[in-house]
C-alpha positions as a Markdown table, in Angstrom:
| # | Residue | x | y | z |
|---|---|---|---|---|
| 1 | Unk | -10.0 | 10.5 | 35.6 |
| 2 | Unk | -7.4 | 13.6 | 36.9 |
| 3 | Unk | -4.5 | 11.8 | 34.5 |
| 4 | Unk | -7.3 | 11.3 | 31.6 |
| 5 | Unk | -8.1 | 15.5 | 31.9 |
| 6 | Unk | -4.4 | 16.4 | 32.4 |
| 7 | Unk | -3.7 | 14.4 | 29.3 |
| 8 | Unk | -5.9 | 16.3 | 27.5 |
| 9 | Unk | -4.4 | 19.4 | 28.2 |
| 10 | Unk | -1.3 | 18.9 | 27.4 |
| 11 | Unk | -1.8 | 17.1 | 23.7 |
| 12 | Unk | -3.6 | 20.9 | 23.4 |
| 13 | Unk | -0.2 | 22.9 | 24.6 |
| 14 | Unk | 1.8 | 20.3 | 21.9 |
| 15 | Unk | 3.3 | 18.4 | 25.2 |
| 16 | Unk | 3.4 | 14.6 | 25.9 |
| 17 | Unk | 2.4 | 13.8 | 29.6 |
| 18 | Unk | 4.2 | 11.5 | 31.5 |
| 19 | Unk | 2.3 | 8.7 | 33.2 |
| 20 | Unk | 3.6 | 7.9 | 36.7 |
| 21 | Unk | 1.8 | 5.0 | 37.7 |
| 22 | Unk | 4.8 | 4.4 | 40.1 |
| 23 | Unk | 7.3 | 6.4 | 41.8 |
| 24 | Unk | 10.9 | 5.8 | 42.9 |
| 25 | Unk | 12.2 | 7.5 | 45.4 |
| 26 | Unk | 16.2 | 6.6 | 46.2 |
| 27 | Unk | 17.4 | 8.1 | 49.7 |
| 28 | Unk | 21.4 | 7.3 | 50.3 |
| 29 | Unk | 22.5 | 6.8 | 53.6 |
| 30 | Unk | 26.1 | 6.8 | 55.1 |
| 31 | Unk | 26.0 | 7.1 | 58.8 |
| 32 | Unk | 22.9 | 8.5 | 59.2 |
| 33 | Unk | 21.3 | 6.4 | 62.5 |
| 34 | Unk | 20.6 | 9.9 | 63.9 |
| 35 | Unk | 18.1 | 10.6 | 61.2 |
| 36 | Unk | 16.7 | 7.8 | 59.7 |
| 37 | Unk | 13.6 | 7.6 | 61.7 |
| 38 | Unk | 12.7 | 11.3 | 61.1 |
| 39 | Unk | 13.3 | 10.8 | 57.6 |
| 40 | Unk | 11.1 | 7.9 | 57.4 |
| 41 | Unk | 8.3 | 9.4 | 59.0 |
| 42 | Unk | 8.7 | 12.4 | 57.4 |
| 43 | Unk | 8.5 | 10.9 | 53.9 |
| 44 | Unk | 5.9 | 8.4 | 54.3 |
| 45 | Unk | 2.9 | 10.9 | 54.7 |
| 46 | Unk | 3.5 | 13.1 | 51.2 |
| 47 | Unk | 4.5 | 10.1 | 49.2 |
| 48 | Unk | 1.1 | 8.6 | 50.9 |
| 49 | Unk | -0.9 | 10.9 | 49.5 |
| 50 | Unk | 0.6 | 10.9 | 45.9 |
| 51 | Unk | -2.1 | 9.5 | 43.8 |
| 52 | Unk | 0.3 | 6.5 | 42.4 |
| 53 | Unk | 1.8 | 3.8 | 43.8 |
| 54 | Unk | 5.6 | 4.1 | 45.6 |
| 55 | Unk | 8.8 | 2.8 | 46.4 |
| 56 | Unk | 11.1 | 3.8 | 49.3 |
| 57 | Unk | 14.9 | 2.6 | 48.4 |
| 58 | Unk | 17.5 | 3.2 | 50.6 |
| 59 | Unk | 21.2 | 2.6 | 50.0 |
| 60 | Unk | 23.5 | 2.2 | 52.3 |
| 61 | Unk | 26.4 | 3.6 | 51.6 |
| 62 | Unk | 28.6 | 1.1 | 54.1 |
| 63 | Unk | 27.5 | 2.9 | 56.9 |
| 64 | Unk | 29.4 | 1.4 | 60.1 |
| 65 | Unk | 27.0 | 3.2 | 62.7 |
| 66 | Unk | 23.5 | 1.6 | 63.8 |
| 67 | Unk | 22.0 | 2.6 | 60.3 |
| 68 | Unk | 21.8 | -1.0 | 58.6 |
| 69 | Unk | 19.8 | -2.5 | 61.0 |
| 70 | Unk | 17.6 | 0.7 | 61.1 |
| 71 | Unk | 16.8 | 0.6 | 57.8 |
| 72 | Unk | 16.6 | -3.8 | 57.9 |
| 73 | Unk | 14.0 | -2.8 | 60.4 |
| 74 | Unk | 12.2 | -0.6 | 58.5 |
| 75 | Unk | 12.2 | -3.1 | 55.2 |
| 76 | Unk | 10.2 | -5.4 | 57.6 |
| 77 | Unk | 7.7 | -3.0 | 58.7 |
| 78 | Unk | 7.0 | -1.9 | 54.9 |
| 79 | Unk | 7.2 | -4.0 | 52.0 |
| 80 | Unk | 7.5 | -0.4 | 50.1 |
| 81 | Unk | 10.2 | 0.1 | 51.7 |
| 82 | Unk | 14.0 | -1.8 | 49.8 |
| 83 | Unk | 17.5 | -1.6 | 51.2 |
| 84 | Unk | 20.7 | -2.0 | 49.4 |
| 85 | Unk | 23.5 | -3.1 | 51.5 |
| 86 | Unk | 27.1 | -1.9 | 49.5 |
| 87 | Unk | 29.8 | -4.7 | 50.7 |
| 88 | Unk | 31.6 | -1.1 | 52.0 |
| 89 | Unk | 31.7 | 2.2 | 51.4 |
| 90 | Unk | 31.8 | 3.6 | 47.3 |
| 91 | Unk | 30.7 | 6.9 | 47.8 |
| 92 | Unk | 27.4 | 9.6 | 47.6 |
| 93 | Unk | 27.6 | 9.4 | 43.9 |
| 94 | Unk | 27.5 | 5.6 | 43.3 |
| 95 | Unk | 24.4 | 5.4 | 45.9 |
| 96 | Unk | 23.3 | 7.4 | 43.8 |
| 97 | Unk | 23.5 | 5.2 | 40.6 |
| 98 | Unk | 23.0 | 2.0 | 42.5 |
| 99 | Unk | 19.3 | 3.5 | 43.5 |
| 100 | Unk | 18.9 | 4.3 | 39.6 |
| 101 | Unk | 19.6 | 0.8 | 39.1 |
| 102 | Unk | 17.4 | -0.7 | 41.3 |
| 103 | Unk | 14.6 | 1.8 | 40.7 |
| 104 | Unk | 11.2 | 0.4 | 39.2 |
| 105 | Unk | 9.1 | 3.6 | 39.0 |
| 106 | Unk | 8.4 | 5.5 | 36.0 |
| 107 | Unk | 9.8 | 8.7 | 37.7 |
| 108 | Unk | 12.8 | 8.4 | 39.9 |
| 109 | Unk | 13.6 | 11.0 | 42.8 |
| 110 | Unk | 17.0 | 10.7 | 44.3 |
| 111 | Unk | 17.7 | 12.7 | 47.5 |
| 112 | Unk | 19.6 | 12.5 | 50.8 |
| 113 | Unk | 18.7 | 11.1 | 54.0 |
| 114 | Unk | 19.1 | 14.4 | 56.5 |
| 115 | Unk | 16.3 | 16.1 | 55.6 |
| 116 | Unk | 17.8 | 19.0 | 53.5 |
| 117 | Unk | 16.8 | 18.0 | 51.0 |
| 118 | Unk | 12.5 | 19.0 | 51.4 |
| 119 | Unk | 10.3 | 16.3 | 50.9 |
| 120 | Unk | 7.9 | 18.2 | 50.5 |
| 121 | Unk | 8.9 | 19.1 | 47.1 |
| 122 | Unk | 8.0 | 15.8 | 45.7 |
| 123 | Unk | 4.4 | 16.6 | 44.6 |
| 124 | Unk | 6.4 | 19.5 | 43.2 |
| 125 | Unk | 8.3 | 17.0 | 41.4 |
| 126 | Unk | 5.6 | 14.6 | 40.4 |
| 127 | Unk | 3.4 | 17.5 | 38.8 |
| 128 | Unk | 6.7 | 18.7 | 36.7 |
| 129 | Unk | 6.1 | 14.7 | 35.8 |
| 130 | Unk | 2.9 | 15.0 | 34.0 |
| 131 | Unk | 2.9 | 18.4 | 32.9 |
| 132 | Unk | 5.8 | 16.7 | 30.2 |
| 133 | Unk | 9.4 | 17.7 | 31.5 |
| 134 | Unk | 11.4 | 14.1 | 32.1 |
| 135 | Unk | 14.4 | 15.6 | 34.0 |
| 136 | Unk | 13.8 | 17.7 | 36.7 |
| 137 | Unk | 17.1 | 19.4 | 38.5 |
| 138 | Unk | 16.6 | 21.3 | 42.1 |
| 139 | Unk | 18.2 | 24.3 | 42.7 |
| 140 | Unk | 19.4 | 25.7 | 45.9 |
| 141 | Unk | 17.9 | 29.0 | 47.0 |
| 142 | Unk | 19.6 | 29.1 | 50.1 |
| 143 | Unk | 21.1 | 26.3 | 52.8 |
| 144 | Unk | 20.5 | 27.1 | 56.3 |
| 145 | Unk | 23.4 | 24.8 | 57.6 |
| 146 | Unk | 26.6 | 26.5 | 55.3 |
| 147 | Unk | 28.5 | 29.2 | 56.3 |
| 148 | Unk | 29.5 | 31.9 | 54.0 |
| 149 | Unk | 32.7 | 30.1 | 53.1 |
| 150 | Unk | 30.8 | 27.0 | 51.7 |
| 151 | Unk | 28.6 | 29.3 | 49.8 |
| 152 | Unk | 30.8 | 31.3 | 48.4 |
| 153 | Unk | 32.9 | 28.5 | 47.0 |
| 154 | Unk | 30.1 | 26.7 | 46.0 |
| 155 | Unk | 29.0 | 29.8 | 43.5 |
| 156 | Unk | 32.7 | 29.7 | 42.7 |
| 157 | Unk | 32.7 | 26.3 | 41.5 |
| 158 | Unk | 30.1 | 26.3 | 39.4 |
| 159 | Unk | 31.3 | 29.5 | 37.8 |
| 160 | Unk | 34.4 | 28.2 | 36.6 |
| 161 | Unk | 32.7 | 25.0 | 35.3 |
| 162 | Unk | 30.3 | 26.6 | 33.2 |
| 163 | Unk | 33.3 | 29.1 | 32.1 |
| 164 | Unk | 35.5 | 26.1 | 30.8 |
| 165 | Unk | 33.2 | 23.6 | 29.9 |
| 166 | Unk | 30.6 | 23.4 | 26.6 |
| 167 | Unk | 27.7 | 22.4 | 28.8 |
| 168 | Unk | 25.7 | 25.4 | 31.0 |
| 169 | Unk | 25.1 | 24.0 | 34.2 |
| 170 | Unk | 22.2 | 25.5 | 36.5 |
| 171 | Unk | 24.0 | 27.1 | 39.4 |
| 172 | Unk | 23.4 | 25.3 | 42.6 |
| 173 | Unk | 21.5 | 22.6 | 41.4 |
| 174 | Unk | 22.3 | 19.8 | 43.7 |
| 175 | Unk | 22.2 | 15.8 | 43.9 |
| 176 | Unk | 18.4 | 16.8 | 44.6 |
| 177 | Unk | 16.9 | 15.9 | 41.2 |
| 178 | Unk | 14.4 | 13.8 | 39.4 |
| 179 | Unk | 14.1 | 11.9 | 35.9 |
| 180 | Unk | 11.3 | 9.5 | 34.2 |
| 181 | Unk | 12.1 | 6.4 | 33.3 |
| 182 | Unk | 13.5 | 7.2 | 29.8 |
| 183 | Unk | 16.7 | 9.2 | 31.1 |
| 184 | Unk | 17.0 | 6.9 | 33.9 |
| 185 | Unk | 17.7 | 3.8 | 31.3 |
| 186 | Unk | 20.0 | 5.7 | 29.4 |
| 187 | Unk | 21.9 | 6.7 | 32.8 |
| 188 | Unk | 21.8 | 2.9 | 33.8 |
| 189 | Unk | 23.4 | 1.7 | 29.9 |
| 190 | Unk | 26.0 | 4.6 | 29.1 |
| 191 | Unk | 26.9 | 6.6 | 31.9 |
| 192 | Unk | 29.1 | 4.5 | 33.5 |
| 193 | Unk | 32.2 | 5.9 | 34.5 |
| 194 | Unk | 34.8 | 5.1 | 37.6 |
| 195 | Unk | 34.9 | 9.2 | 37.7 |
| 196 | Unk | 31.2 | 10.5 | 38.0 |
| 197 | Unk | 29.1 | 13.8 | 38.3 |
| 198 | Unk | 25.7 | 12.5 | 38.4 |
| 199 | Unk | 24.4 | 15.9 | 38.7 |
| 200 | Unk | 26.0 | 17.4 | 35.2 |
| 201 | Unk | 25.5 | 13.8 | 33.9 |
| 202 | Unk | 21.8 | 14.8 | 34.6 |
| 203 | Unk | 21.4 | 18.0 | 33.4 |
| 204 | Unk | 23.4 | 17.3 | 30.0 |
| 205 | Unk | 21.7 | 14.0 | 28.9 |
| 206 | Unk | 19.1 | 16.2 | 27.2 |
| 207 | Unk | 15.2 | 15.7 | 27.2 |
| 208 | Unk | 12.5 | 18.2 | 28.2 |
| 209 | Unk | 13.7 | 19.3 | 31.8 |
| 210 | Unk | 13.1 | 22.0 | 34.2 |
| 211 | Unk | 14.1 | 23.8 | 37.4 |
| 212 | Unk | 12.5 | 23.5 | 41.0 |
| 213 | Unk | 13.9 | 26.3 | 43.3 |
| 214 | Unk | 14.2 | 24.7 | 46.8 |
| 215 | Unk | 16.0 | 26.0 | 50.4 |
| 216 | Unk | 17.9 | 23.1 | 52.0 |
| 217 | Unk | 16.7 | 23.0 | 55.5 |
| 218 | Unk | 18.7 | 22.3 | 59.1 |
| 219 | Unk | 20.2 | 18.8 | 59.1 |
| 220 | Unk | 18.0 | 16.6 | 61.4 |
| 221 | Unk | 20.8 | 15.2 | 63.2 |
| 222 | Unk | 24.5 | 14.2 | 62.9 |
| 223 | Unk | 26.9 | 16.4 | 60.1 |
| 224 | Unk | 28.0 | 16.7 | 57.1 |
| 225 | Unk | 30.2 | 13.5 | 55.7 |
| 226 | Unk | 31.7 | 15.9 | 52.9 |
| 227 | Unk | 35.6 | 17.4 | 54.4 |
| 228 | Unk | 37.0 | 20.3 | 52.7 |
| 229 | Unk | 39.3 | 17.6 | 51.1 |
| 230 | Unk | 36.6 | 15.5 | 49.6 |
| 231 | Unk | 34.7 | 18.6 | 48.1 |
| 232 | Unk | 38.2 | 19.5 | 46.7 |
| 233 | Unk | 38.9 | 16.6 | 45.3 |
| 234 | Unk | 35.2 | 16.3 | 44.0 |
| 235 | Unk | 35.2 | 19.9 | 42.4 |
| 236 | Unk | 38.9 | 18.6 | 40.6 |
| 237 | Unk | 37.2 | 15.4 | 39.3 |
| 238 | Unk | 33.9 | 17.4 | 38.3 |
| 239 | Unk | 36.0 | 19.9 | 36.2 |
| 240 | Unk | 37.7 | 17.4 | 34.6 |
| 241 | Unk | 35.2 | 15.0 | 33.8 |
| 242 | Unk | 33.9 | 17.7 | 31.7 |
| 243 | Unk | 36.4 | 20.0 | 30.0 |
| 244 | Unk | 39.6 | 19.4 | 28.6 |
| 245 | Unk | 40.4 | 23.1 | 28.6 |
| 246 | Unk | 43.2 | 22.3 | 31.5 |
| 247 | Unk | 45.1 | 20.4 | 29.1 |
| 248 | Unk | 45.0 | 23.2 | 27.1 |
| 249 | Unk | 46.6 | 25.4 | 29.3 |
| 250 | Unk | 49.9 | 23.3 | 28.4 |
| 251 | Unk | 50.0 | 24.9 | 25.0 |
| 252 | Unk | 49.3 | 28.4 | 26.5 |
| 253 | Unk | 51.7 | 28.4 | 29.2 |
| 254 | Unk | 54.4 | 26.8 | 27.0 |
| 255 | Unk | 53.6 | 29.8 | 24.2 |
| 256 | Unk | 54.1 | 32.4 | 26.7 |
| 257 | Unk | 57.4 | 30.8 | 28.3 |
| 258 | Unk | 58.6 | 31.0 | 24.4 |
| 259 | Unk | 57.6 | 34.5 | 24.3 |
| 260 | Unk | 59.1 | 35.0 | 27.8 |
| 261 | Unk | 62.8 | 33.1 | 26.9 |
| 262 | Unk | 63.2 | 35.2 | 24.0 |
| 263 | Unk | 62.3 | 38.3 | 25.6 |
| 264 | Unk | 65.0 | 37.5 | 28.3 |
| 265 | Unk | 67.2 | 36.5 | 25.4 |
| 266 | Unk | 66.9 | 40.4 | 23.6 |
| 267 | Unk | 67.6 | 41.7 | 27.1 |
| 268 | Unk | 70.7 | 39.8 | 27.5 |
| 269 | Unk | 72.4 | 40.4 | 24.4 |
| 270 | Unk | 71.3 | 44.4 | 25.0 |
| 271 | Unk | 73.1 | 44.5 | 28.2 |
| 272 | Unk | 76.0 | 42.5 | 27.0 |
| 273 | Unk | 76.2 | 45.0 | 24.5 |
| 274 | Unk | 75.5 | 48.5 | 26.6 |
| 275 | Unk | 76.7 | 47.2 | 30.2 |
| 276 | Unk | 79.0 | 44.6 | 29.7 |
| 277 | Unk | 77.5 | 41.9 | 31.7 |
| 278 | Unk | 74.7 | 39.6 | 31.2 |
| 279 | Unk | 71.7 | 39.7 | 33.8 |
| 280 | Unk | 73.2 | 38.8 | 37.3 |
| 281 | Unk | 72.2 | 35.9 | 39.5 |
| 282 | Unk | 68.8 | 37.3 | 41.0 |
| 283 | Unk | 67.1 | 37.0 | 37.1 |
| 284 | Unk | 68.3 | 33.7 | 36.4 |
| 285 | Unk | 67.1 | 32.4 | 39.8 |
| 286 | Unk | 63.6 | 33.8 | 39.1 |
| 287 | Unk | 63.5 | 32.6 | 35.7 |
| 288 | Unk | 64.3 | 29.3 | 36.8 |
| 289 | Unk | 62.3 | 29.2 | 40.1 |
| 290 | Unk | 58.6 | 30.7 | 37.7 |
| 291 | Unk | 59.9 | 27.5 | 34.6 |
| 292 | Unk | 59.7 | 24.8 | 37.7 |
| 293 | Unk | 56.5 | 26.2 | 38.9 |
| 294 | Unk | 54.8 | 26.0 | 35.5 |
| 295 | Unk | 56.5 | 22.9 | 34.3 |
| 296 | Unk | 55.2 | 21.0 | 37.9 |
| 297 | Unk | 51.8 | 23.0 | 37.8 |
| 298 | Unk | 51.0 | 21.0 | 34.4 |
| 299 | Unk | 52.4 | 17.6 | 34.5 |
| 300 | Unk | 49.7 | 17.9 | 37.8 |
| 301 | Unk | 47.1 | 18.6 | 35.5 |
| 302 | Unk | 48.1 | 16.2 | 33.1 |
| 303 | Unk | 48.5 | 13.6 | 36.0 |
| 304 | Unk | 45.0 | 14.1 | 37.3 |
| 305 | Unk | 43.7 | 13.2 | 33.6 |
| 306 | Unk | 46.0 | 10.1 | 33.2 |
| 307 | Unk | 44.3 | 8.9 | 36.2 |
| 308 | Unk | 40.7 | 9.3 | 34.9 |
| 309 | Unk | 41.6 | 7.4 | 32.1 |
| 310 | Unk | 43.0 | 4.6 | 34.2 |
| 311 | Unk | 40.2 | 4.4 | 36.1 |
| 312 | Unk | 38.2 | 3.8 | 32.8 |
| 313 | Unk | 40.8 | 1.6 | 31.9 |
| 314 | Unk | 40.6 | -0.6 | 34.8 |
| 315 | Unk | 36.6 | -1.1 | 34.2 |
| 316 | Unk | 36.3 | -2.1 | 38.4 |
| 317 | Unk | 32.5 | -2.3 | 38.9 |
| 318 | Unk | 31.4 | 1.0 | 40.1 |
| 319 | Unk | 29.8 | -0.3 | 44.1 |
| 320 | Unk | 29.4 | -4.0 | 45.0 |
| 321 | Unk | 26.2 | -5.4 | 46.9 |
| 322 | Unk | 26.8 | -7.0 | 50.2 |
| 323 | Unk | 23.1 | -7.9 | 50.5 |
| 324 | Unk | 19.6 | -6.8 | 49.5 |
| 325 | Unk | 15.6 | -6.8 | 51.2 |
| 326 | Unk | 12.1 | -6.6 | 49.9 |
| 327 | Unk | 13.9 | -6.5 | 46.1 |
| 328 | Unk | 12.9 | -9.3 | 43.7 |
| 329 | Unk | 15.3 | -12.2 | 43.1 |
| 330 | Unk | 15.6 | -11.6 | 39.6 |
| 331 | Unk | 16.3 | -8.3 | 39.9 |
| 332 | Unk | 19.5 | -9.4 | 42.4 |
| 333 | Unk | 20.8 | -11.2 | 40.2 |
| 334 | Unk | 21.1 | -8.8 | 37.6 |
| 335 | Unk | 22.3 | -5.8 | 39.4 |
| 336 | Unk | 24.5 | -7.7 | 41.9 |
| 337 | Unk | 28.2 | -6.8 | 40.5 |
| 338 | Unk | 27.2 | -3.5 | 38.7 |
């Protein structure tokens, strides 16, 4: 009757509701045996009280701590409740895609298992369902668990992303998001690469989509499995995957070493003329020394996109499944070697 009234509504305000009669809710774990349980109990009461049905589907990431047979013994207490078991470990990201893939809701809601991620946003998240919008992205207020040196380069990051790529990406949105089944299929058919940012992936597929400000809470046990190195490396990857402006910088910096070399050139025939000399030994070691710097500096950047493209190239399956519980045996088989 509540969907029936809402529906109503919104054909009056020109929207389309979305009808959840099932919701997905993907949780990735690597490592997590500290806060499994918390998050469990913590998630079962809201998604309880959702007025549609539910899945909990957690993917294990190839944790080698006690969190497998946590969540195995969760599967048995709850039939709601589906594990995926990666044959080792393939990353936050393709958890991520795995859960998408596995997901049989109409709305999907991927977020992490340590609790900073609130879940008491997803009636938030379900509402944003039916009022129309089919991609939902949170955004990150504040995190009570970063220091001002992760928050800073965080804001950094996604400064430069939106200042060299075509697509505007919501600052601080985070692998907290949600989509309806529409933009999920078309993440599980053609977004597919070995190099992924699910996050931009999501907020440039298009559809009606909003914003959900959230504060990331205190992890509920153990840290952080991102280093300094694999943000790094995951910022590189992320700027890459969407802007080919670096390779651009080739031209640029070999324009201005032209410019440069003739400059040096004028300035060498003047004081061959006026002195009597050429420039000594100090210029042509600078000269020299800057030349290396640039030439090295780009055949990196043109090295990180040549192995992108043989990543592509090489088509490897983006996780493998070790083992599965509480998922149907047809849909095993057909997400098996994804």
């Amino acid at each position: 009757m509540g969907n029936a009234i809402m529906e109503k509504e919104n054909k009056k305000k020109g929207q389309v509701m979305n009808i959840i009669n099932k919701l997905s809710v993907v949780i990735s774990v690597y490592n997590e045996e500290a806060v499994l349980d918390k998050m469990y109990q913590a998630v079962v009461p809201v998604v309880e009280s959702l007025p549609c049905e539910y899945e909990l589907l957690f993917v294990n990431d190839g944790s080698k701590d006690a969190s497998p047979a946590i969540l195995d013994r969760l599967a048995m207490e709850s039939e709601k409740v589906k594990v995926i078991h990666f044959s080792r470990n393939y990353g936050h990201e393709a958890a991520m895609i795995a859960g998408i893939d596995y997901s049989t809701g109409d709305g999907v809601i991927c977020m992490d298992a340590d609790l900073q991620h609130p879940v008491e946003c997803i009636p938030q998240i379900l509402d944003a369902f039916h009022q129309g919008y089919e991609v939902v992205s949170m955004v990150r207020m504040s995190n009570k668990s970063a220091g001002l040196f992760k928050n800073i380069t965080s804001k950094l990051f996604y400064k430069i992303l939106n200042g060299i790529s075509e697509t505007h990406f919501e600052e601080n949105a985070s692998d907290f998001f949600a989509v309806t089944k529409r933009p999920a299929e078309v993440l599980r058919k053609h977004f597919r690469e070995s190099s992924r940012f699910l996050r931009a992936y999501v907020q440039s597929i298009g559809f009606r989509k909003t914003t959900i400000e959230y504060t990331a809470g205190e992890r509920a046990g153990g840290r952080s499995k991102y280093s300094l190195r694999n943000l790094f490396r995951f910022s590189v990857k992320a700027m890459i995957s969407y802007s080919d402006l670096p390779l651009k910088i080739a031209s640029l910096c070999g324009t201005s070493a032209g410019i440069a070399s003739v400059l040096l050139i004028i300035y060498s025939i003047y004081m061959k003329i006026h002195v009597g000399a050429p420039g000594g030994y100090t210029t042509i070691i600078v000269v020299i020394c800057f030349m290396f710097t640039v030439l090295f500096f780009l055949l990196g950047i043109i090295g990180e996109y040549l192995s992108v493209i043989l990543g592509e190239i090489r088509r490897r399956p983006i996780y493998l499944v070790r083992d599965t519980v509480n998922l149907e045996k047809e849909q095993e088989k057909e997400n098996e070697y994804i």
